[in-house]
Every structure is written in C-alpha cells, then in structure tokens.
Amino acid sequence: MVDFLAENNLCGQAILRIVSRGNAIIAELLRLSDFIPAVFRLKDKSDQQKYGDIICDFSYFKGPEYYEGKLEAKPELQDLDEEFRENNIEILSRFYLAFESVHKYIVDLIRYLDDLHEGVYIQQTLETVLLNEDGKQLLCEALYLYGVMLLVIDQKIEGEVRERMLVSYYRYSAARSSADSNMDDICKLLRSTGYSSQPGARRPANYPESYFQRVPISNTFISMVIGRLRSDDIYNQVSAYPLPEHRSTALANQAAMLYVCLYFSPSILQTQQAKMREIVDKYFPDNWVISIYMGITVNLVEAWEPYKAAKTALNYTLDSANIKEQATRYAASMESLRPQVQQLLKEGFLREEIILDNIPKLLNCLRDCNVAIRWLMLHSAESAYDPNNKRLRQIKDQVLNDSKYNPKILFQLLLDTAQFEFTLKEMFKQMLSEKQIKWESYKKEGSERMSELAEVFSGVKPLTRVEKNENLQAWFREISKQIESLNYEDSTAAGRKTVQLIQALIEVQEFHQLESNLQVCQFLADTRKFLHQMIRTINIKEEVLITMQIVGDLSYAWQIIDSFTSIMQESIRVNPSMVTKLRATFLKLASALDLPLLRINQANSADLLSVSQFYSGELVAYVRKVLQIIPESMFTSLAKIIKLQIHDIMEVPTRLDKDKLKDYSQLGARYEVAKLTHDISIFTEGILMMKTTLVGIIQVDPKQLLEDGIRKELVKRVAYALHKGLIFNPKAKPSELMPKLKEMAATMDGFYRSFEYIQDYVSIYGLKIWQEEVSRIINYNVEQECNSFLRTKIQDWQSVHQSTHIPIPKFPSVDESATFIGRLCREILRITDPKVTCYIDQMNTWYDLKSHQEVTNNRLFSEIQSTLGTFGLNGLDRLLCFMIVKELQNFLTMLQKTILKDKAVVDIFKAMLGAVNPVQGIVANASKVYSSAVAKTQKIWCAYSEAIMKVSASRH
C-alpha cells in the first residue's frame, strides 16, 4: 500500500495540507492578537464619546440604515468615519482574512470528510484512514486544531471587539457587494460568546460547546476521533516512557487533544460516566492542569465544573489523599534528583565510556527530572488557578504545602536538567557521527593484534620464551579473519559474533595455560577490550536521541516560564556567568517549535517561514527580556560612577604641589569607581559567554544582544527623563522654560558622559549609539505629535522610528500635547505670544508688553540645542510647520463658511475692489474708503488678526 503521506497519495496530502494550514492559522491569530487597535475596545470615556457612533457591534445588522443615516446627518461624523477608515482598513483586512481562514478551514475539513464518504479517494474511507497510523494522527489533529482556533480567538480577541472589527470591515470594504463573500457565515461563527478572559469573569452557559457547534460537523467523525484518542496511543509515546507512573506524561499531548475534542460531544462530559471514568483513569489519574497548545494552560477542576459526569470522574483524582500522594512523590523526586544531576554535570564526569555504559540509567534520570519539572510547573502555576474560586485556592495551597514548593529550587533543577540534556545530546550526536569510523578502527586494531599473536606462535617472531605452536598459530589467524569479516551494516549479527569471539579469547587463555606469559595475556586483553568497544559503539543508536527529544519537551512551559523571569534575572545579577546555563534552557524551550512546525514542514507549505519566524521571534523576545537585567544593572552602576565623578572626585590640575597630592588622591572614591567599572565589565563578560545560538530559526548573537539591550535601556531612561523633565506649569511666573531646559541639559550631559565612559569597557561605539537613539526618540515623538494634525495617522507598527526590539516608550499625555516635544513647542509659543510680548529684532529678545521685562532671548535656542541637539531643533521646526498649516486651514475654513457665504460682506469687498482700482494708482478719499470698509466688516478682523499673529509667532 502507498505510504499515506507520499506525494502521490491525494487522500493523505489533502488532510496534511488542512492540518498544516490549521497550525499556520493559530500562529497568525496569536500574532494578530498583539495588534488589536485599542480604540475597538472602547475602554475609556474619550474613545466612547469620539467613536461611539462609528464603531458598532452586530446590532448594526438589525438596522444598517439607521446607523448610516445617523452618520450622514452630521458632516463631522462622516469626516471622522472617513479618517478612521483610512487609518484602520489595513489592519482590519488582516484580521478579516484570519477570521475568514478559520471558517474556510472548517468548510474544507467538512468537504474532505464528504469526499471520503462519497468515495472520491479510491479505496479510502473514514475507517481505513483511521486505521493508518499517519491518517489517524492527522484526522485527530484536524478536529483538535479547529477547537484550539476557536478557543484562541475567544481568549485573545474578545467577542465585542471581534464584532466591532467585523462590522467596521463590512462597512469599509467591498465585502458586502461581493456575491461569493461568506461574510454572513463568518459573522455567525465568530459572534460574541459572552466569554471574557478577565479574572473573576463568569463563564457563559453551555460554553464552549454551543460555540463549537456553530458549524455542524459529522457526529460519526467526532465519535470516531474521540474513540481513537480514548483507546489508542496514537503517537507511540509510551515507548519513550516505559515506567507506568510516567504514563500520564507520555500521553499528555493526546490528553490535551482529547480535552478539546470532548467539547464537540458534550453528552460524554455530561452523562456518560463510564467513558469519563475511563478517560480520567487513563489520562488524568495524577494531574488536573494541562497545556492544550503552545503553553495555553487549562485547569480541569474549573473547566469541567458544569459537566456532571466529568466532574464526578475527576473527583477521584482531586481526593486530598491523592493530591498529597502525588505532591509528596514529586517533592521526594526533587530531593533525590538535584544532587544526582549536579554530580553528572561535574567537569569531566560525562565521558564517552560512561555514557556508553550507562545509556539506560542516564535516560531514566532525564525522564524523572522532566516528569517532576512538568508536574510541579503546571500544578503550581499562578495562571492555572482563579484566585476567586475557593476550591481551586484550597487545591493550590495543598499542592504547594505537600510538595514543599520552592520556585528557586525548581528553577535550579530546570537549569541543571537543560544543561545535562544539552551536553548529553551534543556528545551523543558527536559519537553518532563518528560511530562507523571508530568501529572500523577498533576492528582493525583487534584483527592486527590477533595476526601478531599468530606470528608469535609461528616461532618466526622473537618473543621471549614462546614455543612454536602451529595449532595456536592457525587458531589466532582464524580469529583475526573472523574479526576482519564483521560487517558494520548487519549490526545484530556482528554484535552476536563479537560476544562469541570475546568468550573464545577468554577460553583460549584458560585451556592453553597462556596466563604464564604476560605479553600474550596483554595482547588477548587488548583485543577483548577492542571487541567490547565495538559492542558499545554498535549500540549508539539514533533512537536514543529521539527519546531524548520526546522526553525533553518543554512546550507546556511556553507561557508559564514567564513566572520564573524574576528568578532568572536575580540569579544573573548575582552571577552573570549564569547566562551559559540559561542558554541550554532557552534551547530546550525552542524545541517547542517542533510541535506547530512538524505538519507545515511535511506539507512543504509556504507558511513554514512566517510561522517559524513568529514563534522564534516570540522566544528571542523572551530571551531579550530575561537578559535585559544586564544592561539595567550596568546603567545602575553607571549612574553611581557619574555621581562620584561629578560630585566627589576633584579634577587633578596640570601643576600640583607635592603636599596637596594626598588631598587629590581620594583613594576611597577612586576605589569605588574602579569596583563599579569592574562590575560592568563582569556583566559584559557574562552575556558574551552565551555564544552565538540558533533560537528556532533566528540567530542570536550575544554581542548584538548586549548592544540592543544597552540601546533599549538608554532609550527607556532618556525617554523617561525627557517626559518628566519637560512638563511646564502655564501659571508659573516667570516661566519654567529656561530652568527646566538647563536642568534637562545637565541630565542629558550626564547620560552622554556615562556613555563615553562605558564604551571601552563593553566594546561598543558609544557616540554612534547615543546619536542614533537620541535622534530616534526625538523623531518618533515629533511624528506622534504631528499625528494630531494628520488625517492618516502613522501607527506604531508603521513608524520607521519605532522598533520591537528597542521600543521607545509611550507615556500618557499630561495636557493637550501628546509628547514632550509638543509641550516644549507650546510653552515657547505661550511665553512669546504676540498679545503679551514684543520681539525686538536688534536685541534678539522678547519683552513683556506691560512690565517691559525681558521674557526670553536667543539663548533659548542654544539651550534647546544643548538639550535636544540638532534633531530637537529640526523636530520643533517640523512641528511648527504643521501648526502653521493647521492655522491657515482653520482660517480658510472660517473664510469659506462665514465670509464667502455672507452676501453683504462679499458685496462690500466687491465695492472696495472697485474703489481701489487701478491698484497702481492712489485711492481717492482713502481714509473714508478704508474706514468705511473696516467698520462694515468688523467681525472678520478679530479672527484674521488672531491667525496672522499665530502664524507669525510660529515663523519667528
């Protein structure tokens, strides 16, 4: 029979493509969930007031005319609606495509099942596919992935937000006019379920089973999939976990699939007690917190609360005696495993011969460690227990008490296990690659030894006191030939024959009284040793690596690992060389990528790169987050150094009296600076020890990681300093502008000097980084400030100045300005307002019109230059240009709406035009003409002079 996954097997390829697409859809949903425009949540009052009329949920479909009529009645709402469309249509289209792909996925799966039923695939039916190992896995995965998609959508993109986005997309796109659009079906599938992922939120009735039944799926298919998941070990995992107490861990992935698929058949959960008891006894006898996909955890106590049969069956697992038994068992495991793993990790302990002799023992140790870590991490996770649920709190407290849970000890075991696993894998890969070469060299050595002995007994080769013995000569020759004839390809026969040869060499030594000759004994002993090495080498099998890969799975911790971040960071702060151990942990976590990528890879799908990049990017972002403690600690030390250099250490003059030398030495302060500088170089060394590492498909270079970390910390601190330092009180007399700019300049100079100081100790280009990052901060803030003047706003993810790795923080606005650059600009305009100040050109100074006191002068721009540099002045210039354009637009709008529509005023201007023509000539009776025109158009001039003054003030 043709292999089910072969390229010419249409039946297998069709379902493989569906499953591959399912994994890619989930990655896209997770990716998009970080880009939901905040406005669709309508969280704060200002958003509700501004956008309440243009963002609707599905109530829109009950009367679209009513909503559209409301918009058409108000031109300003139409304008806002158009602006909103321009800003959001791109991201809405991306979300819609993702939602559509979920619907298309289930439609395609149903079509595939119909094709199977109707015999489209020759000789294949649902039953025969489920009998095939790959077919069984793929069909189970297809249903499970659909369930996961629905759960992920509800967890990451709330129902109300989904509805608002779908309605906005429907209104703004051509989807409604398209005949083949399945917008209605998508809306039916993804309408709000009432579920909220907020802690303490009530669970809707019949959730999620009613949600899972929105698209009807064949009941036969569902029951057959659940039947397979209940009874079979579909992934043959048990072989990697031979011990019966590890069975629930071996079947954990299958258990997660079964958990999701059971919601497609809620009657089993509700009423079929025998089936539920069987499921719990097989999959959940000792665990109740499971990971369903890439670390999304579920607590069965809470999830199965509404289902009678499921709840009853689970009660046996949740019996306090059983919880105690499991928790104490894992506590004892931790006690015994920690010293065991630490012993194995000692320098020089894991040698080739020890590994070859103890493969089963080492694998058992790995299994025990991984099983203990898995159980303790899942069952002690904060996210798995709702703090508002009393029963869950009690279970959690019992687990923590009975297992003597200590996150630091658990984390230490995880570190050691990851390091042990990594070392063992690397050594084993090395041994596997050299296996044949070594085996052949041992064979050659053994054969040559036997040939030499044969020559010794021929009497030709002189060896002290060995008599000629033709029988032994022939026998050793034969043994040499036998060793030579061993075949590497046929390892089983070669292994059996090698054992017989070893036995023969022992016997020849005894029967022929060869013990008396030490040299002959040595030859025999060496040959036996080589034959033993051949047996050991032939036992190096790839299956061991596969078992290690299965056992070392850490995908369940994809999200929970975040709860250990503070412990990781603290341990790095205390001992920067800890980074090398963390590297093994990050690589262990990267193995989680195998789960979603396996089918995408098998299907040769084009999604492979984008999905790998998404998950690898997530992991690299986490690595950066953990290692950010190094730049943070470096900057803390730097701040102390700068403080000492500015306030404590005196500058040594070029000429110095001998008796004053002691005063200038300041040994204590200089020692402190040296110590802090040494700390900084130690931190640098720590991160550089990590070596270049491939995390998923992204190459992580520690030097780049350190530089990015330093840039991130610099950006964070400088942005915060600018935000805090440039807040002005408009009522202050005199203005706070100059003092705050001076203060800010000193702060920026401190940062600059510290950077100059650090660059040699951490091997970075300080000035280059400083200029790039400060210009980026200022340009980004100018861009954000200018957004308020633009119809099509530049979103963070579109900005050339914003970065995911080195993000510029956004701060809530404190007045009408969005950023510090806006506050600075408006404060300059306020204190140089032409209504209250006068600019004297010859003096380059502004004076107060009433008191005639100097308000400010051209030193202001020197201060801005020293605070924000050229980028700051350039940014202010750009912002003022936007303000001038806005002012002119407002004036033109006013002119068009009030003046040009007022016939009387237009007539006055026409008469005036006639009176002053020709323009080159002198106007007759000028004072009367002008004063009459001004008097009649009095209402214009106030707005006109205001606009002219604002524009001219901005131009100055």
PDB file of C-alpha atoms in Angstrom, residues 783-892:
ATOM      1  CA  GLU A 783       5.971  62.041  14.479  1.00  0.00           C
ATOM      2  CA  GLN A 784       3.488  61.205  17.254  1.00  0.00           C
ATOM      3  CA  GLU A 785       2.893  64.908  17.941  1.00  0.00           C
ATOM      4  CA  CYS A 786       2.330  65.589  14.225  1.00  0.00           C
ATOM      5  CA  ASN A 787      -0.192  62.736  14.109  1.00  0.00           C
ATOM      6  CA  SER A 788      -2.768  65.056  15.685  1.00  0.00           C
ATOM      7  CA  PHE A 789      -2.525  67.222  12.523  1.00  0.00           C
ATOM      8  CA  LEU A 790      -2.805  64.285  10.075  1.00  0.00           C
ATOM      9  CA  ARG A 791      -5.850  62.501   8.757  1.00  0.00           C
ATOM     10  CA  THR A 792      -3.957  59.271   8.054  1.00  0.00           C
ATOM     11  CA  LYS A 793      -2.048  58.718  11.246  1.00  0.00           C
ATOM     12  CA  ILE A 794       1.219  56.826  11.434  1.00  0.00           C
ATOM     13  CA  GLN A 795       0.650  53.825  13.728  1.00  0.00           C
ATOM     14  CA  ASP A 796       3.430  52.451  15.908  1.00  0.00           C
ATOM     15  CA  TRP A 797       3.837  49.364  13.717  1.00  0.00           C
ATOM     16  CA  GLN A 798       4.174  51.586  10.618  1.00  0.00           C
ATOM     17  CA  SER A 799       6.659  54.038  12.121  1.00  0.00           C
ATOM     18  CA  VAL A 800      10.248  53.889  10.836  1.00  0.00           C
ATOM     19  CA  HIS A 801      11.458  55.197  14.208  1.00  0.00           C
ATOM     20  CA  GLN A 802       9.740  52.584  16.378  1.00  0.00           C
ATOM     21  CA  SER A 803      11.278  49.135  16.908  1.00  0.00           C
ATOM     22  CA  THR A 804      10.062  45.909  18.503  1.00  0.00           C
ATOM     23  CA  HIS A 805      13.456  45.023  20.000  1.00  0.00           C
ATOM     24  CA  ILE A 806      14.323  48.523  21.204  1.00  0.00           C
ATOM     25  CA  PRO A 807      10.896  50.114  21.739  1.00  0.00           C
ATOM     26  CA  ILE A 808      10.510  53.812  22.505  1.00  0.00           C
ATOM     27  CA  PRO A 809       8.120  54.006  25.465  1.00  0.00           C
ATOM     28  CA  LYS A 810       4.844  55.917  25.137  1.00  0.00           C
ATOM     29  CA  PHE A 811       3.674  57.987  28.103  1.00  0.00           C
ATOM     30  CA  PRO A 812       0.135  59.199  28.826  1.00  0.00           C
ATOM     31  CA  SER A 813      -0.285  62.851  27.837  1.00  0.00           C
ATOM     32  CA  VAL A 814      -0.439  65.429  30.658  1.00  0.00           C
ATOM     33  CA  ASP A 815      -2.075  68.227  28.655  1.00  0.00           C
ATOM     34  CA  GLU A 816      -3.248  68.867  25.069  1.00  0.00           C
ATOM     35  CA  SER A 817       0.176  67.808  23.746  1.00  0.00           C
ATOM     36  CA  ALA A 818       0.831  64.126  23.128  1.00  0.00           C
ATOM     37  CA  THR A 819       4.582  64.258  23.867  1.00  0.00           C
ATOM     38  CA  PHE A 820       7.339  66.326  25.457  1.00  0.00           C
ATOM     39  CA  ILE A 821       8.201  67.964  22.102  1.00  0.00           C
ATOM     40  CA  GLY A 822       4.632  69.296  21.836  1.00  0.00           C
ATOM     41  CA  ARG A 823       4.764  70.628  25.411  1.00  0.00           C
ATOM     42  CA  LEU A 824       8.085  72.368  24.707  1.00  0.00           C
ATOM     43  CA  CYS A 825       6.773  73.900  21.484  1.00  0.00           C
ATOM     44  CA  ARG A 826       3.538  75.142  23.063  1.00  0.00           C
ATOM     45  CA  GLU A 827       5.393  76.566  26.078  1.00  0.00           C
ATOM     46  CA  ILE A 828       7.708  78.550  23.718  1.00  0.00           C
ATOM     47  CA  LEU A 829       4.642  79.833  21.826  1.00  0.00           C
ATOM     48  CA  ARG A 830       2.894  80.697  25.112  1.00  0.00           C
ATOM     49  CA  ILE A 831       5.719  82.809  26.530  1.00  0.00           C
ATOM     50  CA  THR A 832       6.369  84.540  23.177  1.00  0.00           C
ATOM     51  CA  ASP A 833       2.660  85.185  22.499  1.00  0.00           C
ATOM     52  CA  PRO A 834       2.420  88.433  20.426  1.00  0.00           C
ATOM     53  CA  LYS A 835      -0.581  89.540  22.539  1.00  0.00           C
ATOM     54  CA  VAL A 836       1.540  89.886  25.668  1.00  0.00           C
ATOM     55  CA  THR A 837       5.134  90.131  24.350  1.00  0.00           C
ATOM     56  CA  CYS A 838       7.039  92.150  21.819  1.00  0.00           C
ATOM     57  CA  TYR A 839      10.067  90.949  19.822  1.00  0.00           C
ATOM     58  CA  ILE A 840      12.892  93.472  19.305  1.00  0.00           C
ATOM     59  CA  ASP A 841      14.861  92.346  16.290  1.00  0.00           C
ATOM     60  CA  GLN A 842      18.072  94.288  17.024  1.00  0.00           C
ATOM     61  CA  MET A 843      18.256  92.779  20.534  1.00  0.00           C
ATOM     62  CA  ASN A 844      17.096  89.260  19.517  1.00  0.00           C
ATOM     63  CA  THR A 845      14.940  89.419  22.633  1.00  0.00           C
ATOM     64  CA  TRP A 846      11.257  89.181  23.635  1.00  0.00           C
ATOM     65  CA  TYR A 847       9.934  91.731  26.165  1.00  0.00           C
ATOM     66  CA  ASP A 848       6.732  91.770  28.204  1.00  0.00           C
ATOM     67  CA  LEU A 849       4.390  94.464  26.819  1.00  0.00           C
ATOM     68  CA  LYS A 850       3.193  95.555  30.271  1.00  0.00           C
ATOM     69  CA  SER A 851       6.250  95.305  32.528  1.00  0.00           C
ATOM     70  CA  HIS A 852       8.868  95.739  29.732  1.00  0.00           C
ATOM     71  CA  GLN A 853      10.835  92.940  31.424  1.00  0.00           C
ATOM     72  CA  GLU A 854      12.864  90.555  29.309  1.00  0.00           C
ATOM     73  CA  VAL A 855      10.908  87.320  28.752  1.00  0.00           C
ATOM     74  CA  THR A 856      13.478  85.340  26.796  1.00  0.00           C
ATOM     75  CA  ASN A 857      16.157  85.787  24.153  1.00  0.00           C
ATOM     76  CA  ASN A 858      18.091  83.823  21.542  1.00  0.00           C
ATOM     77  CA  ARG A 859      19.861  81.879  24.339  1.00  0.00           C
ATOM     78  CA  LEU A 860      16.679  79.847  24.403  1.00  0.00           C
ATOM     79  CA  PHE A 861      17.702  78.135  21.143  1.00  0.00           C
ATOM     80  CA  SER A 862      21.224  77.447  22.403  1.00  0.00           C
ATOM     81  CA  GLU A 863      19.655  75.743  25.440  1.00  0.00           C
ATOM     82  CA  ILE A 864      17.391  73.656  23.198  1.00  0.00           C
ATOM     83  CA  GLN A 865      20.445  72.806  21.086  1.00  0.00           C
ATOM     84  CA  SER A 866      22.404  71.623  24.144  1.00  0.00           C
ATOM     85  CA  THR A 867      19.393  69.683  25.489  1.00  0.00           C
ATOM     86  CA  LEU A 868      17.950  68.065  22.360  1.00  0.00           C
ATOM     87  CA  GLY A 869      20.711  68.650  19.815  1.00  0.00           C
ATOM     88  CA  THR A 870      20.132  69.458  16.151  1.00  0.00           C
ATOM     89  CA  PHE A 871      17.447  66.749  15.952  1.00  0.00           C
ATOM     90  CA  GLY A 872      15.417  68.659  18.551  1.00  0.00           C
ATOM     91  CA  LEU A 873      15.595  71.977  16.693  1.00  0.00           C
ATOM     92  CA  ASN A 874      14.756  70.232  13.445  1.00  0.00           C
ATOM     93  CA  GLY A 875      11.818  68.462  15.114  1.00  0.00           C
ATOM     94  CA  LEU A 876      10.484  71.745  16.559  1.00  0.00           C
ATOM     95  CA  ASP A 877      10.742  73.326  13.124  1.00  0.00           C
ATOM     96  CA  ARG A 878       8.750  70.457  11.584  1.00  0.00           C
ATOM     97  CA  LEU A 879       6.093  70.637  14.293  1.00  0.00           C
ATOM     98  CA  LEU A 880       5.739  74.428  13.869  1.00  0.00           C
ATOM     99  CA  CYS A 881       5.236  73.898  10.117  1.00  0.00           C
ATOM    100  CA  PHE A 882       2.335  71.562  10.879  1.00  0.00           C
ATOM    101  CA  MET A 883       0.892  74.131  13.306  1.00  0.00           C
ATOM    102  CA  ILE A 884       1.124  76.920  10.700  1.00  0.00           C
ATOM    103  CA  VAL A 885      -0.609  74.753   8.066  1.00  0.00           C
ATOM    104  CA  LYS A 886      -3.360  73.858  10.545  1.00  0.00           C
ATOM    105  CA  GLU A 887      -3.854  77.526  11.467  1.00  0.00           C
ATOM    106  CA  LEU A 888      -4.080  78.548   7.804  1.00  0.00           C
ATOM    107  CA  GLN A 889      -6.513  75.695   7.083  1.00  0.00           C
ATOM    108  CA  ASN A 890      -8.711  76.792  10.016  1.00  0.00           C
ATOM    109  CA  PHE A 891      -8.670  80.377   8.750  1.00  0.00           C
ATOM    110  CA  LEU A 892      -9.568  79.299   5.202  1.00  0.00           C
TER     111      LEU A 892
END
